[in-house]
Amino acid sequence: MVPDLNNNGSTRDNITSNNPNGTEPHSHPHSLDLFDARKHPSYDSNKPFSPSHLITDHLPRGDNEDKSSPRNLKYSCAFYPPLKAVPLSSFYKLHRIPSLPAMMEPEHDAVATIELPEQKPLDHADPQERTPVNGIHNKVLEQVVRTPGRQPSPQPTHLSVPGSSHRIIQEEGSGYVAPKFEGKELQMDQVMDQIEEKGFIPPEFVESETNWFYNELGIDDMYFQTESVEAIVNHILSLYAGKIAAYARDDKRLEIRLDKEAVDHAVYIDTSKPGVSVLGGPRYEQRIDEKYIDGSTSSNSYRVETFRSGSHLPGEKDQQIRCYFVYKCNFTNPNPSPEETKLDIIGEKRFLQKATSNTKAIYQEVMNHVVSRTGPVIEMFEIEGSREKRLVIAYRQGSAMGMFSALSDLYHYYGVTSSRKYVEQFSNGITIMSIYLRPLPQSASNARHPPIEASIHQIMKEVSLLYCIPHNKFQGHFASGRMSLQETIYAHCVWVFVGHFLNRLGSEYTSLASILDANNSVHAEMLSKIKRRLRAETFTSDYILEIINKYPDLIRSLYLAFANTHYVQTRGEQDDFIPTLSYLRLKVDKVLNDDELKSLITKSAANEHDEMVMTAFRVFNAGVLKTNFYTPTKVALSFRLNPSFLPEVEYPQPLFGMFLIISSEFRGFHLRFRDIARGGIRIVKSRNREAYSINARSLFDENYNLANTQQRKNKDIPEGGSKGVILLDHHHQDKARVAFEKYIDSIMDLLLPPSSPGIKDPIVDLHGQEEILFMGPDENTADLVNWATEHARKRGAPWWKSFFTGKSPKLGGIPHDAYGMTTLSVREYVLGIYRKLNLNAENVRKLQTGGPDGDLGSNEILLGNEKYTGIVDGAGVLIDPRGLDRDELVRLAKKRAMISEFDTTKLSTDGYRVLVEESNITLPSGEVINNGMIFRNTFHLRSGKHFDLFVPCGGRPESIDLGTVNKLIVDGKSTIPYIVEGANLFITQDAKLRLEKAGCILYKDASANKGGVTSSSLEVLASLSFDDKGFLENMCIHDDGTVPPFYDAYVKEVQETIKRNAALEFEAIWREHQRTGIPRSTLSDTLSIAITKLDEELQNTELWKNKGLRRAVLQDALPKLLLEKIGLDLIIERVPDNYLRAIFGSYLASRFVYEHGSNPSQFAFFDFMSKRMAKLNQEHQGLPVRVNGA
């Protein structure tokens, strides 16, 4: 049931109920009476409040004396389940504090270290204690999978653990002292004179109104020194007008809205009720975020100061004035080195002038932490002699959009308000916020809130959640107090999930597909269109959001089930934070099992669509195997999902692993088809909102298809296929680096063991196995892989050397573009066609998409010797039927420049260039091109006769599909005789088959574009085979540019391996096509499937256990240089066993299938292995080998 929103405006302000006992009608049997700390004898409003003052005599006996089973979820304090919001009229129940010794703060004169309690090892844990009475496992630290040998990981974020004596600030005031404005008195006189002249304020009130403005609002002298007399006069008149206007209102409330925005500064003044987020009105904090803070860079930054008046407005006991002052930064040194941390060098001049030495010391400590981390630094300092807390948050500029305003919603939720806030920018690209938090004045309306001594630590924990998504799609529920931050962000994440996986095709599509003939091009095209429309129009993201917004109560129950599974309390009754507020939720609300949730959804949903959307929450909950949602510090939210929920009819090849990563800047997936798998990470950008919507709808399917293509490509190597795709939000197209860093770091949260109690806590791991991912560069990420490698090393990942391929040679990488690794494979297929058909390459007219600026395109130009007649790239179209000037193309390829830099004087009279930004261009043929962008996007579909060979080296997936392929077919014959698909997924499978039927000789991407994956696999193998010292000596180019001899020789061996593997597959496909007539595109997949299937079978047969055979196969499969340098025994010792199995299986399988085809006779493999065994026996006996091995 949706709560009544008409009950005095907000449930946040109402704690009473119709129940005369003051308890909720449906509260827990041990419901807690209202607790007001002021009524306890130990309470003294003049003393700082400490958890030692908390009482337990109002608690029910069962809660105070823990006599239940140590792992009872509902009545035990043995671990703390997560925060779960209940209706706010009973919100106080969440914050009742039981008598836990862990909640007692150490005395401030104690040593500045924290003694953490010892834990029993898993082997000695009491069996009864390890099994909760409700059967839920994986809840406590001892039951979290900790693979032996995995070392603790240094973290990318920093969160202070309270209790150390250095966190007490012995300083009065704000930590800022504005230089005294000597002309202040004179300015006041001038202001009063002008006010009197204007005549709007009665003369007897002029002095009092001016004094009130100057002395009662907390405005410091910096404002008065900056503003003109005229501006100050206008502000005072506006405030007075607001008071007058209040008398004309029916509710007599005083409301002031004042803003002034100049070129280099801005002023905002607003009436504000402490502790309440206002959803309407001008929302000045959001405006400051969007206009000044979010866009701040080291060269264009703004600092913010905001103060709350110390007294209430006249006649308004609950309203105060809030002033915001924004100033353009003037740095001491605008261009420091990236590693610079000294505040005197990177600080803003006003900050350096106003900040006290104590504030500078705090900021310096925080600065030293944040520059070495990708995530935020979160620190809390107590103010001596006061209950006020100073919360300091630092992060990199641009990495937390909307953070300033979102923080207000967070601390308001916990009944805390701010007296002043500062946002400081530094020229090294760091933002530091300092917020002074104090409890609301005690009243009946806020007694439900916990004391600030308790809530401050929960606020600190949730800042990192806020950092991931400062403004989620359900922010209104959070700001109004109807739902907690955790609930709204959980709902936001499931909203993303639902958008990708609810738009499935359903049984109707399956039935239709079974009736129609997929081989009939008309039927196939119709199915393709129906499929696209079904996914685009069934459930839009806005429609899903509308449905979810209707069911906040359902979200609470679903969130609680999620939290009950994944929240871990690491230290039993002694939490790392003092105290935790999260654990009491399960004592208040009942955790529903899946059947109960299903029943609740059925009863609550208004219609079938609503039920489908809310049921997807259950699917999400059941699919999450592990998540960093409850890790106290994180930079994005990551979920390791069990992909078994995917429908087989749409995704026939089952995934092995699936990660979903969500942040405010992006959403992304990482998919893999095997445990040991590798593939690139790409970033997808969108030109506009419409393009973003299209990209978002196809994100998962594109990722799945790319990974599936990679799986087929990887037939020759031990790793299976994987792929990662990051889709930038349409508001954050400039945040590619930020998104990539968050994506990588949040995945690593789920791969590495935790360390730093309270910073990276253990996670519930329902997968229960160690996972290692192998990644590489792809679109828009080539310049980011060095960072990922270094970051993995900093976080202590033992596999940092092999984590990313394509990295700098200084880190042991073999760059694909520098050595033409991908192009070498593509070229082998092109040369194979020439060889089989006796063609002279110099006479072949060639079209290429993906120009001289790209990796594949530039190397194709440099290695090829065809007659180029057309090139299409990001800049436009370049055509010359007589052949483009080769020297000019080579110049562009070496420079990596687009065709926009082509010297058009070197075109023939029939040649032309059309750039995307051009319009109304007349071609030599007389044709007029109205729009250069459209011409570029569709040029490859023009049915000209100028090309013999088409090599796509770039372009978006599905650039040629069943709906457009007929443009390349005239009179039943393909207009382009030969196509070698270098770019991934450029042509859809059904379009490939149509082209082959029309006579085109076509080799698909999964076969042609596999040079890069082979290079990457051998790079990974080298990194696993060498120890750190050997790796640095032999695989890393030295700082002075010296190339180790081994590296140079190894690269050449990798290149020869790529060409050999490509030639083997080309010959196998050509031979099978000649023998059977099966299309080459089909044979490519058939061979891949046959190799993959045989590979998996071989890894699990007795053959692996034959030590002699195993060593013989590895001796053949491993690079000769590695064997000579390291030796087989040492390689076997260092390389993981499952990786060696994969090498063994893939080598035998690929050699067998390339020799005998995808459908060999039942005796073929017996004969194949007999030859290998005979060879092995002869070698053991020292006899000459007479039988050729495979």
JSON list of C-alpha atoms in Angstrom, two decimals, residues 1045-1116:
[
{"chain": "A", "resi": 1045, "resn": "PRO", "atom": "CA", "xyz": [66.58, -8.88, -26.90]},
{"chain": "A", "resi": 1046, "resn": "PHE", "atom": "CA", "xyz": [64.05, -11.44, -25.67]},
{"chain": "A", "resi": 1047, "resn": "TYR", "atom": "CA", "xyz": [61.15, -8.99, -26.15]},
{"chain": "A", "resi": 1048, "resn": "ASP", "atom": "CA", "xyz": [62.14, -8.25, -29.73]},
{"chain": "A", "resi": 1049, "resn": "ALA", "atom": "CA", "xyz": [62.47, -11.94, -30.58]},
{"chain": "A", "resi": 1050, "resn": "TYR", "atom": "CA", "xyz": [59.25, -12.86, -28.77]},
{"chain": "A", "resi": 1051, "resn": "VAL", "atom": "CA", "xyz": [57.25, -10.28, -30.74]},
{"chain": "A", "resi": 1052, "resn": "LYS", "atom": "CA", "xyz": [58.48, -11.82, -33.99]},
{"chain": "A", "resi": 1053, "resn": "GLU", "atom": "CA", "xyz": [57.47, -15.29, -32.79]},
{"chain": "A", "resi": 1054, "resn": "VAL", "atom": "CA", "xyz": [54.02, -13.95, -31.90]},
{"chain": "A", "resi": 1055, "resn": "GLN", "atom": "CA", "xyz": [53.65, -12.49, -35.41]},
{"chain": "A", "resi": 1056, "resn": "GLU", "atom": "CA", "xyz": [54.60, -15.80, -37.02]},
{"chain": "A", "resi": 1057, "resn": "THR", "atom": "CA", "xyz": [52.14, -17.66, -34.77]},
{"chain": "A", "resi": 1058, "resn": "ILE", "atom": "CA", "xyz": [49.33, -15.30, -35.84]},
{"chain": "A", "resi": 1059, "resn": "LYS", "atom": "CA", "xyz": [50.03, -15.86, -39.53]},
{"chain": "A", "resi": 1060, "resn": "ARG", "atom": "CA", "xyz": [50.34, -19.64, -39.07]},
{"chain": "A", "resi": 1061, "resn": "ASN", "atom": "CA", "xyz": [47.04, -19.94, -37.20]},
{"chain": "A", "resi": 1062, "resn": "ALA", "atom": "CA", "xyz": [45.23, -17.75, -39.73]},
{"chain": "A", "resi": 1063, "resn": "ALA", "atom": "CA", "xyz": [46.59, -19.75, -42.64]},
{"chain": "A", "resi": 1064, "resn": "LEU", "atom": "CA", "xyz": [45.51, -23.04, -41.01]},
{"chain": "A", "resi": 1065, "resn": "GLU", "atom": "CA", "xyz": [41.94, -21.84, -40.57]},
{"chain": "A", "resi": 1066, "resn": "PHE", "atom": "CA", "xyz": [41.76, -20.24, -44.03]},
{"chain": "A", "resi": 1067, "resn": "GLU", "atom": "CA", "xyz": [42.80, -23.51, -45.66]},
{"chain": "A", "resi": 1068, "resn": "ALA", "atom": "CA", "xyz": [40.37, -25.53, -43.51]},
{"chain": "A", "resi": 1069, "resn": "ILE", "atom": "CA", "xyz": [37.40, -23.30, -44.39]},
{"chain": "A", "resi": 1070, "resn": "TRP", "atom": "CA", "xyz": [38.32, -23.17, -48.10]},
{"chain": "A", "resi": 1071, "resn": "ARG", "atom": "CA", "xyz": [38.70, -26.94, -48.23]},
{"chain": "A", "resi": 1072, "resn": "GLU", "atom": "CA", "xyz": [35.43, -27.62, -46.38]},
{"chain": "A", "resi": 1073, "resn": "HIS", "atom": "CA", "xyz": [33.52, -25.20, -48.60]},
{"chain": "A", "resi": 1074, "resn": "GLN", "atom": "CA", "xyz": [34.90, -26.80, -51.74]},
{"chain": "A", "resi": 1075, "resn": "ARG", "atom": "CA", "xyz": [33.94, -30.23, -50.42]},
{"chain": "A", "resi": 1076, "resn": "THR", "atom": "CA", "xyz": [30.47, -29.49, -49.00]},
{"chain": "A", "resi": 1077, "resn": "GLY", "atom": "CA", "xyz": [29.28, -26.19, -50.52]},
{"chain": "A", "resi": 1078, "resn": "ILE", "atom": "CA", "xyz": [28.38, -24.92, -47.06]},
{"chain": "A", "resi": 1079, "resn": "PRO", "atom": "CA", "xyz": [28.74, -21.11, -46.83]},
{"chain": "A", "resi": 1080, "resn": "ARG", "atom": "CA", "xyz": [32.09, -19.99, -45.43]},
{"chain": "A", "resi": 1081, "resn": "SER", "atom": "CA", "xyz": [30.35, -17.87, -42.78]},
{"chain": "A", "resi": 1082, "resn": "THR", "atom": "CA", "xyz": [28.61, -20.97, -41.50]},
{"chain": "A", "resi": 1083, "resn": "LEU", "atom": "CA", "xyz": [31.77, -23.05, -41.66]},
{"chain": "A", "resi": 1084, "resn": "SER", "atom": "CA", "xyz": [33.62, -20.46, -39.60]},
{"chain": "A", "resi": 1085, "resn": "ASP", "atom": "CA", "xyz": [31.11, -20.90, -36.78]},
{"chain": "A", "resi": 1086, "resn": "THR", "atom": "CA", "xyz": [30.96, -24.66, -37.26]},
{"chain": "A", "resi": 1087, "resn": "LEU", "atom": "CA", "xyz": [34.72, -25.00, -36.93]},
{"chain": "A", "resi": 1088, "resn": "SER", "atom": "CA", "xyz": [34.75, -22.71, -33.89]},
{"chain": "A", "resi": 1089, "resn": "ILE", "atom": "CA", "xyz": [32.02, -24.69, -32.16]},
{"chain": "A", "resi": 1090, "resn": "ALA", "atom": "CA", "xyz": [33.72, -27.99, -32.99]},
{"chain": "A", "resi": 1091, "resn": "ILE", "atom": "CA", "xyz": [37.07, -26.77, -31.63]},
{"chain": "A", "resi": 1092, "resn": "THR", "atom": "CA", "xyz": [35.50, -25.28, -28.52]},
{"chain": "A", "resi": 1093, "resn": "LYS", "atom": "CA", "xyz": [33.45, -28.39, -27.77]},
{"chain": "A", "resi": 1094, "resn": "LEU", "atom": "CA", "xyz": [36.37, -30.74, -28.30]},
{"chain": "A", "resi": 1095, "resn": "ASP", "atom": "CA", "xyz": [38.61, -28.46, -26.25]},
{"chain": "A", "resi": 1096, "resn": "GLU", "atom": "CA", "xyz": [36.27, -28.64, -23.24]},
{"chain": "A", "resi": 1097, "resn": "GLU", "atom": "CA", "xyz": [35.97, -32.41, -23.55]},
{"chain": "A", "resi": 1098, "resn": "LEU", "atom": "CA", "xyz": [39.73, -32.91, -23.80]},
{"chain": "A", "resi": 1099, "resn": "GLN", "atom": "CA", "xyz": [40.35, -30.87, -20.65]},
{"chain": "A", "resi": 1100, "resn": "ASN", "atom": "CA", "xyz": [38.18, -33.26, -18.69]},
{"chain": "A", "resi": 1101, "resn": "THR", "atom": "CA", "xyz": [39.41, -36.57, -20.13]},
{"chain": "A", "resi": 1102, "resn": "GLU", "atom": "CA", "xyz": [42.04, -38.97, -18.89]},
{"chain": "A", "resi": 1103, "resn": "LEU", "atom": "CA", "xyz": [44.39, -37.63, -21.54]},
{"chain": "A", "resi": 1104, "resn": "TRP", "atom": "CA", "xyz": [45.31, -34.72, -19.28]},
{"chain": "A", "resi": 1105, "resn": "LYS", "atom": "CA", "xyz": [46.37, -37.17, -16.59]},
{"chain": "A", "resi": 1106, "resn": "ASN", "atom": "CA", "xyz": [48.87, -38.79, -18.94]},
{"chain": "A", "resi": 1107, "resn": "LYS", "atom": "CA", "xyz": [51.92, -36.86, -17.80]},
{"chain": "A", "resi": 1108, "resn": "GLY", "atom": "CA", "xyz": [54.02, -37.76, -20.82]},
{"chain": "A", "resi": 1109, "resn": "LEU", "atom": "CA", "xyz": [51.32, -36.73, -23.29]},
{"chain": "A", "resi": 1110, "resn": "ARG", "atom": "CA", "xyz": [50.61, -33.58, -21.30]},
{"chain": "A", "resi": 1111, "resn": "ARG", "atom": "CA", "xyz": [54.26, -32.49, -21.39]},
{"chain": "A", "resi": 1112, "resn": "ALA", "atom": "CA", "xyz": [54.57, -33.38, -25.08]},
{"chain": "A", "resi": 1113, "resn": "VAL", "atom": "CA", "xyz": [51.52, -31.32, -26.05]},
{"chain": "A", "resi": 1114, "resn": "LEU", "atom": "CA", "xyz": [52.64, -28.36, -23.93]},
{"chain": "A", "resi": 1115, "resn": "GLN", "atom": "CA", "xyz": [56.10, -28.63, -25.50]},
{"chain": "A", "resi": 1116, "resn": "ASP", "atom": "CA", "xyz": [54.48, -28.22, -28.94]}
]
